[in-house]
């Protein structure tokens, strides 16, 4: 019997192989594939490379082998200790180290702007080099680390959560749904106690009052951190439109966080926003 694949075009052969790889991933690893509502028209070659890489990743991951970051990047011996590098040389030293790691599939980044270049270099050479990671090597694949996962900056994280996940989400038309950052019971302006659902309903009723809500400015003035509490204060300016009539609201805001010691996580316990009544 003649091999029918010889009569298929290269694109058809890749399509057939892709279908086989998908079935393999579904059968062996529980993979699921969704076409979605939009026709993405992913090129056959790119899909084939992606599927092949996923299968190779699963094969290597299943071995359970680990390796230190230092070993993963080839055990380099030419990087100086952080203490041996002058201030005028540290930026170039970090650029060289970061580029070297990138060529070996390792990347380190930081979210907090207070993390210095010197600290990134020190952390990498003194701590990250000794960190164990999965021994997986796939061309083009990057193993990424975030400095903040090792040394969280609670002041930065809470200030960002206060602005992005609280104030900005209140002053927009999109209904408030995701309440992960809020405590199960909290205070909102003069309302106490308020459950998550209570707060969601109050804020969404406030949103329904207006045709348009635009937050023009939101600034952080201060962040005060203690062992179990963090208070973020700032200012806001918002434009609220209803029936073509515009109102400008502005004032101060305050978001208080409390630390859940059991889960080592911060949650919003108190929200005070000047200028809005709900």
Coordinates of C-alpha atoms in Angstrom, one line a residue:
X1 CA 0.0 0.0 0.0
X2 CA 1.4 3.4 -1.0
X3 CA 2.2 5.8 1.7
X4 CA -0.5 8.5 1.3
X5 CA 1.6 11.1 3.2
X6 CA 3.9 11.3 0.1
X7 CA 1.1 12.9 -1.8
X8 CA 0.3 15.5 0.8
X9 CA 1.7 19.0 0.6
X10 CA 4.2 20.1 3.3
X11 CA 1.4 22.2 4.9
X12 CA -1.0 19.3 5.0
X13 CA 1.7 17.0 6.5
X14 CA 2.3 19.6 9.2
X15 CA -1.4 19.9 9.8
X16 CA -1.7 16.1 10.2
X17 CA 1.3 16.1 12.6
X18 CA -0.2 18.9 14.6
X19 CA -3.4 17.0 15.1
X20 CA -1.3 13.9 16.2
X21 CA 0.7 16.1 18.7
X22 CA -2.5 17.5 20.1
X23 CA -4.0 14.1 20.6
X24 CA -0.7 13.0 22.3
X25 CA -0.9 15.9 24.7
X26 CA -4.5 15.3 25.4
X27 CA -4.0 11.6 26.1
X28 CA -0.7 11.8 28.0
X29 CA -1.0 15.1 29.8
X30 CA -4.6 16.1 29.9
X31 CA -4.1 18.9 27.4
X32 CA -7.1 20.9 26.2
X33 CA -7.3 23.0 23.1
X34 CA -9.9 25.7 22.4
X35 CA -10.3 27.5 19.1
X36 CA -12.2 30.4 20.7
X37 CA -14.6 32.7 18.9
X38 CA -11.9 34.4 16.8
X39 CA -10.1 32.8 13.8
X40 CA -6.5 33.4 14.8
X41 CA -5.0 31.7 11.7
X42 CA -1.8 30.6 13.5
X43 CA 0.8 29.6 10.8
X44 CA 1.1 25.8 10.7
X45 CA 4.9 25.9 11.3
X46 CA 4.6 28.0 14.4
X47 CA 1.9 25.8 15.8
X48 CA 4.0 22.7 15.1
X49 CA 7.0 24.3 16.8
X50 CA 4.9 25.2 19.8
X51 CA 3.4 21.8 20.2
X52 CA 6.8 20.1 19.8
X53 CA 8.2 22.4 22.5
X54 CA 5.3 21.6 24.9
X55 CA 5.9 17.9 24.5
X56 CA 9.6 18.3 25.0
X57 CA 8.9 20.4 28.1
X58 CA 6.7 17.7 29.5
X59 CA 9.3 15.0 28.8
X60 CA 12.0 16.9 30.6
X61 CA 9.8 18.0 33.4
X62 CA 8.6 14.5 34.1
X63 CA 12.2 13.5 34.9
X64 CA 12.1 15.5 38.1
X65 CA 15.7 16.6 37.7
X66 CA 16.8 19.9 39.3
X67 CA 19.8 22.1 38.8
X68 CA 21.2 25.2 40.4
X69 CA 21.0 28.4 38.4
X70 CA 24.8 28.6 38.5
X71 CA 25.0 25.2 36.8
X72 CA 22.3 26.1 34.4
X73 CA 24.3 29.1 33.1
X74 CA 27.5 27.1 32.7
X75 CA 29.1 27.7 36.1
X76 CA 30.9 30.9 35.1
X77 CA 34.0 31.9 37.1
X78 CA 34.6 35.4 35.7
X79 CA 32.0 37.4 37.6
X80 CA 33.4 39.5 40.5
X81 CA 31.9 39.7 43.9
X82 CA 29.6 42.6 44.4
X83 CA 31.8 44.0 47.1
X84 CA 34.7 44.2 44.6
X85 CA 32.8 46.4 42.1
X86 CA 33.1 50.2 42.3
X87 CA 29.9 52.3 42.1
X88 CA 30.9 53.6 38.6
X89 CA 31.2 50.1 37.3
X90 CA 28.2 48.4 38.8
X91 CA 25.7 49.3 36.1
X92 CA 27.9 47.8 33.3
X93 CA 28.7 44.8 35.5
X94 CA 24.9 44.1 35.9
X95 CA 24.3 44.6 32.2
X96 CA 27.0 42.0 31.4
X97 CA 25.7 39.5 34.0
X98 CA 22.1 39.9 32.9
X99 CA 23.0 39.5 29.2
X100 CA 25.1 36.5 30.0
X101 CA 22.2 34.8 31.9
X102 CA 19.8 35.7 29.1
X103 CA 22.0 33.8 26.6
X104 CA 21.7 30.8 28.9
X105 CA 17.9 31.1 29.2
X106 CA 17.7 32.8 32.7
X107 CA 16.2 36.2 33.4
X108 CA 15.9 38.2 36.6
X109 CA 13.6 41.2 37.0
X110 CA 12.3 43.4 39.8
X111 CA 8.9 45.1 40.2
X112 CA 9.7 47.5 43.0
X113 CA 11.6 50.6 41.7
X114 CA 13.5 50.7 45.0
X115 CA 15.6 47.6 44.0
X116 CA 19.0 48.9 43.0
X117 CA 21.2 47.6 40.2
X118 CA 23.8 46.8 42.9
X119 CA 21.3 44.8 44.9
X120 CA 20.3 42.8 41.7
X121 CA 23.9 42.0 41.1
X122 CA 24.5 41.0 44.7
X123 CA 21.3 38.9 44.9
X124 CA 22.1 37.1 41.7
X125 CA 25.7 36.2 42.5
X126 CA 25.2 35.5 46.2
X127 CA 21.7 33.9 46.3
X128 CA 20.1 33.2 42.9
X129 CA 23.2 31.3 41.7
X130 CA 22.5 28.7 44.5
X131 CA 18.8 28.5 43.9
X132 CA 17.6 25.2 42.4
X133 CA 15.3 25.1 39.4
X134 CA 13.9 22.5 37.1
X135 CA 16.6 21.1 34.7
X136 CA 14.8 22.0 31.5
X137 CA 16.5 23.2 28.4
X138 CA 14.5 24.2 25.3
X139 CA 15.8 26.6 22.7
X140 CA 14.1 30.0 23.1
X141 CA 12.7 29.2 26.5
X142 CA 13.5 31.6 29.3
X143 CA 13.4 30.7 33.0
X144 CA 12.3 33.9 34.8
X145 CA 12.8 35.0 38.4
X146 CA 11.4 38.0 40.1
X147 CA 13.4 39.6 42.9
X148 CA 10.2 40.6 44.7
X149 CA 9.2 37.0 45.1
X150 CA 12.2 36.5 47.3
X151 CA 12.1 39.9 49.0
X152 CA 8.6 41.4 48.8
X153 CA 8.3 45.2 49.1
X154 CA 5.1 45.5 51.1
X155 CA 5.0 49.3 50.8
X156 CA 5.3 49.3 47.0
X157 CA 3.0 46.3 46.6
X158 CA 0.3 47.8 48.8
X159 CA 0.5 51.2 47.2
X160 CA 0.1 49.6 43.8
X161 CA -2.8 47.5 45.0
X162 CA -4.5 50.6 46.5
X163 CA -4.3 52.5 43.3
X164 CA -4.8 49.8 40.7
X165 CA -7.1 47.4 42.5
X166 CA -9.1 49.8 44.6
X167 CA -9.3 53.4 43.6
X168 CA -9.0 52.9 39.8
X169 CA -11.6 50.1 40.0
X170 CA -14.0 52.2 41.9
X171 CA -13.7 55.2 39.5
X172 CA -14.6 53.4 36.3
X173 CA -17.8 52.2 34.6
X174 CA -16.8 48.5 34.6
X175 CA -18.8 46.7 37.4
X176 CA -16.8 45.7 40.4
X177 CA -16.6 41.9 40.5
X178 CA -13.2 40.6 41.6
X179 CA -12.9 41.1 45.4
X180 CA -9.7 39.1 46.1
X181 CA -7.8 42.0 47.6
X182 CA -10.5 42.9 50.1
X183 CA -11.0 41.5 53.6
X184 CA -14.1 39.5 54.2
X185 CA -15.3 42.3 56.5
X186 CA -14.2 45.9 56.3
X187 CA -15.1 49.6 56.6
X188 CA -16.0 51.8 53.7
X189 CA -16.4 55.5 54.6
X190 CA -19.0 55.6 57.3
X191 CA -20.3 52.0 56.7
X192 CA -19.1 49.3 59.1
X193 CA -19.1 46.4 59.1
X194 CA -19.3 45.8 55.3
X195 CA -18.9 42.4 53.7
X196 CA -17.3 42.0 50.3
X197 CA -20.7 41.6 48.7
X198 CA -22.0 44.7 50.5
X199 CA -19.1 46.7 49.2
X200 CA -19.5 45.4 45.7
X201 CA -23.2 46.3 45.6
X202 CA -22.6 49.8 47.0
X203 CA -19.9 50.6 44.5
X204 CA -21.8 49.2 41.6
X205 CA -24.9 51.3 42.5
X206 CA -22.6 54.3 42.6
X207 CA -21.3 53.4 39.1
X208 CA -24.9 52.9 37.8
X209 CA -25.7 56.5 38.8
X210 CA -23.4 57.9 36.0
X211 CA -23.2 57.4 32.3
X212 CA -19.4 57.9 32.3
X213 CA -16.8 57.8 35.0
X214 CA -13.2 58.9 34.2
X215 CA -10.4 58.9 36.7
X216 CA -8.2 61.7 35.6
X217 CA -5.6 61.6 38.4
X218 CA -4.7 59.3 41.2
X219 CA -1.6 59.9 43.3
X220 CA 0.0 58.3 46.3
X221 CA 1.1 60.8 48.9
X222 CA 2.4 58.4 51.6
X223 CA 2.7 54.8 52.6
X224 CA 3.1 54.0 56.3
X225 CA 4.0 50.4 57.1
X226 CA 4.1 48.6 60.5
X227 CA 4.3 45.0 61.4
X228 CA 0.6 44.2 60.8
X229 CA -0.8 47.2 59.1
X230 CA -0.1 49.4 56.1
X231 CA -1.9 52.7 55.4
X232 CA -1.7 54.2 51.9
X233 CA -2.9 57.8 51.4
X234 CA -3.3 59.9 48.2
X235 CA -5.4 62.3 46.1
X236 CA -7.7 61.8 43.2
X237 CA -9.5 63.7 40.5
X238 CA -12.5 62.1 38.7
X239 CA -15.0 63.3 36.1
X240 CA -18.6 61.9 36.4
X241 CA -21.1 62.4 33.6
X242 CA -24.8 61.9 33.7
X243 CA -27.2 63.1 31.0
X244 CA -24.5 65.2 29.5
X245 CA -23.9 67.0 32.7
X246 CA -20.4 66.8 34.1
X247 CA -19.3 66.8 37.7
X248 CA -15.8 66.9 38.9
X249 CA -15.0 65.1 42.1
X250 CA -11.7 65.4 43.9
X251 CA -10.3 64.8 47.3
X252 CA -8.2 62.5 49.4
X253 CA -8.4 58.8 49.8
X254 CA -7.0 56.3 52.3
X255 CA -6.7 52.5 52.0
X256 CA -5.7 50.5 55.0
X257 CA -4.3 47.0 54.7
X258 CA -3.9 44.3 57.4
X259 CA -1.5 41.4 57.3
X260 CA -2.9 37.8 57.5
X261 CA -0.1 36.1 59.3
X262 CA -1.3 32.6 58.4
X263 CA -1.2 33.2 54.7
X264 CA 1.5 36.0 54.8
X265 CA -0.8 38.1 52.6
X266 CA -2.2 41.7 52.8
X267 CA -5.8 42.5 52.4
X268 CA -7.8 45.8 52.4
X269 CA -9.6 46.4 55.7
X270 CA -10.6 50.1 55.4
X271 CA -11.4 52.4 52.4
X272 CA -12.0 56.1 52.9
X273 CA -12.7 58.2 49.8
X274 CA -13.5 61.9 50.2
X275 CA -16.2 63.3 48.0
X276 CA -18.4 60.3 47.2
X277 CA -21.5 59.1 48.9
X278 CA -22.8 55.6 48.5

